[in-house]
XYZ file of C-alpha atoms in Angstrom:
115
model
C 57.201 -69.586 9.167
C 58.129 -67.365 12.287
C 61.600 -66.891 12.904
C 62.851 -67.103 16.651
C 65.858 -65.479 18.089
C 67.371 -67.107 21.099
C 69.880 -65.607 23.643
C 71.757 -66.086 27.025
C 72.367 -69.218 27.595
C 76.052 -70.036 28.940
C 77.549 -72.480 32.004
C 76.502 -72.051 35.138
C 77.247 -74.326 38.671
C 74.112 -75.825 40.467
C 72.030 -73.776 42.456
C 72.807 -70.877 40.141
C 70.768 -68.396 37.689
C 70.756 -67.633 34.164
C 67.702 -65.549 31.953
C 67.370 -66.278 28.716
C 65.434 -63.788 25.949
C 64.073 -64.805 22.418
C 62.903 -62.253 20.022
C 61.271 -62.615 16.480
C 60.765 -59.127 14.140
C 56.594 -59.723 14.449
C 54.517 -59.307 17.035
C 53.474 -62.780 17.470
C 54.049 -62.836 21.290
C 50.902 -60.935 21.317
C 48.660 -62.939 19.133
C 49.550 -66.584 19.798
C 50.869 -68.900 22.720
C 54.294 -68.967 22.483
C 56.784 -69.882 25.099
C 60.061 -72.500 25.845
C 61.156 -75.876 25.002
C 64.056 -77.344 25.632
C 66.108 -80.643 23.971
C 69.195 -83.116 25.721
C 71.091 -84.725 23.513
C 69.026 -87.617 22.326
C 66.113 -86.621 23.433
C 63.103 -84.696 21.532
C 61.759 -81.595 22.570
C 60.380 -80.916 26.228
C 57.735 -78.341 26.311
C 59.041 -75.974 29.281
C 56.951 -72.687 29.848
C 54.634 -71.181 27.493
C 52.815 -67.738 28.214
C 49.391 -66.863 26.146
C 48.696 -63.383 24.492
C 46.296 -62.516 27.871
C 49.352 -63.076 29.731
C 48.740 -66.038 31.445
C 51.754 -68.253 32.679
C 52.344 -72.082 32.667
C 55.402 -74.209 33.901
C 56.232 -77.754 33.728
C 55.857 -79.512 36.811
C 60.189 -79.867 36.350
C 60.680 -76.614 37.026
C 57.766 -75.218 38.873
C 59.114 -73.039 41.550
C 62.718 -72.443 39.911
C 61.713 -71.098 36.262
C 59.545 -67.986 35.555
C 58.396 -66.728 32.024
C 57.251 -63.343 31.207
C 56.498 -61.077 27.746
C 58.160 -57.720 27.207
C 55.839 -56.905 24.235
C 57.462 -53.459 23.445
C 60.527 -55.207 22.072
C 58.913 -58.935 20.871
C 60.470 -60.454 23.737
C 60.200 -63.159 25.926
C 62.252 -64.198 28.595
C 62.875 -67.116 30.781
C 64.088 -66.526 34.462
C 66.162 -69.701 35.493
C 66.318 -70.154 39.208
C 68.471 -72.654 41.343
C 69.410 -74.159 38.025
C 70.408 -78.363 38.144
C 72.394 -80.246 36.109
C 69.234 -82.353 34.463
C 68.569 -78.565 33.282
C 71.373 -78.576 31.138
C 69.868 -78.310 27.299
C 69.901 -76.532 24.637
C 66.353 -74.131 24.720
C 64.390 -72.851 22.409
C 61.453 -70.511 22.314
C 58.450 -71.756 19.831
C 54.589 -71.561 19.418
C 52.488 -73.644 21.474
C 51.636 -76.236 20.859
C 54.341 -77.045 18.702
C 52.627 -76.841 15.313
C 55.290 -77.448 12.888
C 56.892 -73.929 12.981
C 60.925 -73.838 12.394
C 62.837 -74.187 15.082
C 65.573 -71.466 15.805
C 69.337 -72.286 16.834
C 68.530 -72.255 20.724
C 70.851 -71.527 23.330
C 72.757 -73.774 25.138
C 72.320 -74.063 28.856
C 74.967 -76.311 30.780
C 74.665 -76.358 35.080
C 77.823 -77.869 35.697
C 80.387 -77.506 38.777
């Protein structure tokens, strides 16, 4: 099992930013597709973002535009740039392998876009 570290999540009104890192003590991020998922209340995961060990990017259609994921592989890092957040944003994320193959899931970070 992989461990994941998740970070920065907070409140935040509409329209408004937040970046979120997750970190592990391996260097998976640069042997495996990895990336973001997030859950509402209720609801089962949502794949998000995911980024592969070449580097290459990919975004659910939801947040195409607004949401950008990138690797700092120095510090087994990666991060989640949330742009002109919405309130149907608001979840708790976590980072994970993709696809999800059965790997723990961390303690996320909650993300609420609320006035």
């Amino acid at each position: 099992q992989v461990q994941f570290v998740e970070s920065g999540g907070g409140l935040v009104q509409p329209g408004g930013s937040l970046r979120l890192s997750c970190t592990t003590s391996g260097s998976i991020f640069s042997s495996t597709t990895t990336g973001w998922y997030r859950q509402s209340p209720g609801d089962t995961h949502e794949w998000v973002a995911s980024i592969t060990p070449g580097g290459m990017t990919y975004l659910a259609n939801s947040v195409k535009g607004r949401f950008a994921i990138s690797r700092v592989t120095a510090l087994n890092m990666i991060n989640l740039q949330m742009n002109s957040l919405q309130p149907e944003d608001t979840a708790v994320y976590y980072c994970n392998i993709v696809p999800f193959n059965g790997n723990e899931w961390g303690q996320g970070t909650q993300v609420t876009v609320s006035l």
